[in-house]
């Protein structure tokens, strides 16, 4: 039988013990390493999936990393590729997939290059964005609508038999 750890007095103390409470410094800002996807984030992602508002993005980043880190990172000169890398890294950790910053960067670069499926650690919002890009590329150039599939059977003229 394995030895039990010292019991904790509350769920909060227990959760602090199992989640590790690790931090990481990103652009001179110390943030908590996400160890779970907060329910608030999951719910807000659905509401804000198509939003491009900076306030909405700030809210989602705050839920994941805490505080006003988006403003601090922007003030520290963070670029868009860096931001996407940090988000991919944070969401991977939040979903239980431990990735390095290099692996998160490689995922972002591969996604932007349109290479294959999104890795399992990538966040849902990133996968949705990729799906929208794929759907948009399937649209007809002239009308913006989807192109209908064509085959020889659907485009060939029907043969008529001669009465002879």
Short mmCIF file of C-alpha atoms in Angstrom, two decimals:
data_model
loop_
_atom_site.label_atom_id
_atom_site.label_comp_id
_atom_site.label_asym_id
_atom_site.label_seq_id
_atom_site.Cartn_x
_atom_site.Cartn_y
_atom_site.Cartn_z
CA UNK A 1 0.00 0.00 0.00
CA UNK A 2 1.33 3.45 -0.87
CA UNK A 3 1.83 6.05 1.79
CA UNK A 4 -0.70 8.88 1.78
CA UNK A 5 0.42 12.46 1.71
CA UNK A 6 -0.39 14.66 4.65
CA UNK A 7 -4.10 15.52 4.49
CA UNK A 8 -5.03 19.09 3.64
CA UNK A 9 -7.75 21.06 5.37
CA UNK A 10 -9.61 22.44 2.38
CA UNK A 11 -10.15 21.91 -1.30
CA UNK A 12 -8.29 25.15 -2.06
CA UNK A 13 -5.23 23.93 -0.18
CA UNK A 14 -5.51 20.55 -1.91
CA UNK A 15 -5.80 22.15 -5.35
CA UNK A 16 -2.83 24.43 -4.70
CA UNK A 17 -0.85 21.30 -3.80
CA UNK A 18 -1.77 19.32 -6.92
CA UNK A 19 -1.62 22.20 -9.40
CA UNK A 20 1.94 23.01 -8.46
CA UNK A 21 1.59 26.78 -8.48
CA UNK A 22 4.47 27.14 -10.95
CA UNK A 23 5.17 30.51 -12.50
CA UNK A 24 6.95 31.59 -15.66
CA UNK A 25 8.44 34.93 -16.63
CA UNK A 26 7.26 36.10 -20.04
CA UNK A 27 8.52 39.47 -21.28
CA UNK A 28 9.60 40.33 -17.71
CA UNK A 29 6.07 39.64 -16.41
CA UNK A 30 5.64 36.76 -13.97
CA UNK A 31 2.53 34.69 -14.73
CA UNK A 32 1.11 31.52 -13.24
CA UNK A 33 1.53 28.49 -15.50
CA UNK A 34 -2.02 27.39 -16.38
CA UNK A 35 -2.78 23.85 -15.19
CA UNK A 36 -6.46 23.69 -16.08
CA UNK A 37 -8.84 25.46 -18.45
CA UNK A 38 -10.90 27.74 -16.23
CA UNK A 39 -14.65 27.25 -16.71
CA UNK A 40 -15.00 30.99 -17.24
CA UNK A 41 -12.59 30.76 -20.17
CA UNK A 42 -14.42 27.82 -21.72
CA UNK A 43 -17.75 29.66 -21.46
CA UNK A 44 -16.40 32.97 -22.75
CA UNK A 45 -14.62 31.32 -25.71
CA UNK A 46 -18.01 30.24 -27.00
CA UNK A 47 -19.44 33.75 -26.59
CA UNK A 48 -16.45 35.57 -28.06
CA UNK A 49 -15.19 33.13 -30.68
CA UNK A 50 -15.70 35.59 -33.55
CA UNK A 51 -14.80 38.76 -31.66
CA UNK A 52 -11.74 40.79 -32.59
CA UNK A 53 -12.26 43.34 -29.82
CA UNK A 54 -9.14 44.08 -27.81
CA UNK A 55 -11.24 44.18 -24.63
CA UNK A 56 -12.52 40.66 -25.31
CA UNK A 57 -9.01 39.37 -25.98
CA UNK A 58 -7.79 41.10 -22.82
CA UNK A 59 -10.55 39.38 -20.84
CA UNK A 60 -9.69 35.92 -22.18
CA UNK A 61 -5.95 36.38 -21.56
CA UNK A 62 -6.70 37.64 -18.06
CA UNK A 63 -8.78 34.54 -17.31
CA UNK A 64 -5.96 32.27 -18.51
CA UNK A 65 -2.94 34.08 -17.06
CA UNK A 66 -4.46 36.48 -14.53
CA UNK A 67 -4.28 40.23 -14.11
CA UNK A 68 -3.71 42.71 -16.88
CA UNK A 69 -0.86 40.81 -18.55
CA UNK A 70 -1.97 41.64 -22.09
CA UNK A 71 -1.37 45.34 -21.50
CA UNK A 72 1.92 44.61 -19.74
CA UNK A 73 3.12 42.39 -22.57
CA UNK A 74 2.11 44.97 -25.18
CA UNK A 75 3.94 47.69 -23.23
CA UNK A 76 6.99 45.41 -23.05
CA UNK A 77 7.00 45.19 -26.87
CA UNK A 78 5.52 41.74 -27.41
CA UNK A 79 4.82 40.98 -31.06
CA UNK A 80 1.94 39.04 -32.58
CA UNK A 81 3.97 35.88 -33.19
CA UNK A 82 5.22 35.99 -29.59
CA UNK A 83 1.65 36.46 -28.36
CA UNK A 84 0.36 33.52 -30.40
CA UNK A 85 3.24 31.40 -29.09
CA UNK A 86 2.45 32.30 -25.49
CA UNK A 87 -1.25 31.55 -26.02
CA UNK A 88 -0.48 28.17 -27.61
CA UNK A 89 1.90 27.37 -24.75
CA UNK A 90 -0.60 28.49 -22.09
CA UNK A 91 -3.56 26.60 -23.56
CA UNK A 92 -1.47 23.46 -24.03
CA UNK A 93 -0.48 23.56 -20.36
CA UNK A 94 -4.07 24.32 -19.35
CA UNK A 95 -5.26 21.21 -21.17
CA UNK A 96 -2.61 19.05 -19.53
CA UNK A 97 -0.09 18.95 -22.38
CA UNK A 98 3.28 20.14 -21.21
CA UNK A 99 5.06 21.84 -24.11
CA UNK A 100 8.14 24.01 -24.29
CA UNK A 101 8.05 27.49 -25.73
CA UNK A 102 9.94 26.11 -28.76
CA UNK A 103 7.24 23.46 -29.32
CA UNK A 104 4.50 26.09 -28.98
CA UNK A 105 6.34 28.32 -31.44
CA UNK A 106 6.70 25.44 -33.90
CA UNK A 107 2.95 24.73 -33.60
CA UNK A 108 2.12 28.36 -34.36
CA UNK A 109 4.50 28.57 -37.31
CA UNK A 110 3.18 25.28 -38.73
CA UNK A 111 -0.42 26.46 -38.29
CA UNK A 112 0.30 29.75 -40.05
CA UNK A 113 1.96 27.86 -42.89
CA UNK A 114 -1.17 25.73 -43.17
CA UNK A 115 0.62 22.47 -42.44
CA UNK A 116 -1.72 19.64 -41.54
CA UNK A 117 -3.87 19.17 -38.49
CA UNK A 118 -3.50 21.18 -35.33
CA UNK A 119 -1.46 19.36 -32.68
CA UNK A 120 -3.47 17.96 -29.79
CA UNK A 121 -2.17 20.59 -27.37
CA UNK A 122 -3.39 23.49 -29.44
CA UNK A 123 -6.28 25.49 -28.15
CA UNK A 124 -9.78 25.35 -29.51
CA UNK A 125 -9.84 28.96 -30.65
CA UNK A 126 -6.72 28.40 -32.76
CA UNK A 127 -8.23 25.26 -34.30
CA UNK A 128 -11.46 27.16 -35.09
CA UNK A 129 -9.49 29.92 -36.77
CA UNK A 130 -7.68 27.32 -38.87
CA UNK A 131 -10.99 25.70 -39.81
CA UNK A 132 -12.38 29.08 -40.93
CA UNK A 133 -9.29 29.65 -43.10
CA UNK A 134 -9.74 26.22 -44.67
CA UNK A 135 -13.45 26.84 -45.31
CA UNK A 136 -12.69 30.23 -46.83
CA UNK A 137 -10.21 28.69 -49.25
CA UNK A 138 -12.93 26.31 -50.46
CA UNK A 139 -15.09 29.21 -51.61
CA UNK A 140 -15.53 30.09 -55.27
CA UNK A 141 -13.38 33.00 -56.38
CA UNK A 142 -16.08 34.73 -58.39
CA UNK A 143 -19.06 34.55 -56.03
CA UNK A 144 -17.57 33.95 -52.61
CA UNK A 145 -19.82 30.91 -52.25
CA UNK A 146 -18.76 27.29 -52.07
CA UNK A 147 -17.85 25.66 -55.33
CA UNK A 148 -19.97 22.67 -56.26
CA UNK A 149 -18.04 19.48 -56.79
CA UNK A 150 -17.90 18.45 -60.42
CA UNK A 151 -17.16 15.14 -61.99
CA UNK A 152 -17.17 13.84 -65.48
CA UNK A 153 -20.61 12.37 -64.96
CA UNK A 154 -22.12 15.68 -63.89
CA UNK A 155 -20.53 17.79 -66.64
CA UNK A 156 -20.62 15.45 -69.60
CA UNK A 157 -23.39 15.78 -72.16
CA UNK A 158 -25.82 12.96 -72.42
CA UNK A 159 -25.54 10.78 -75.45
CA UNK A 160 -28.55 10.49 -77.60
CA UNK A 161 -29.23 7.38 -79.55
CA UNK A 162 -29.92 7.74 -83.21
CA UNK A 163 -33.00 6.19 -84.66
CA UNK A 164 -31.90 4.49 -87.63
#
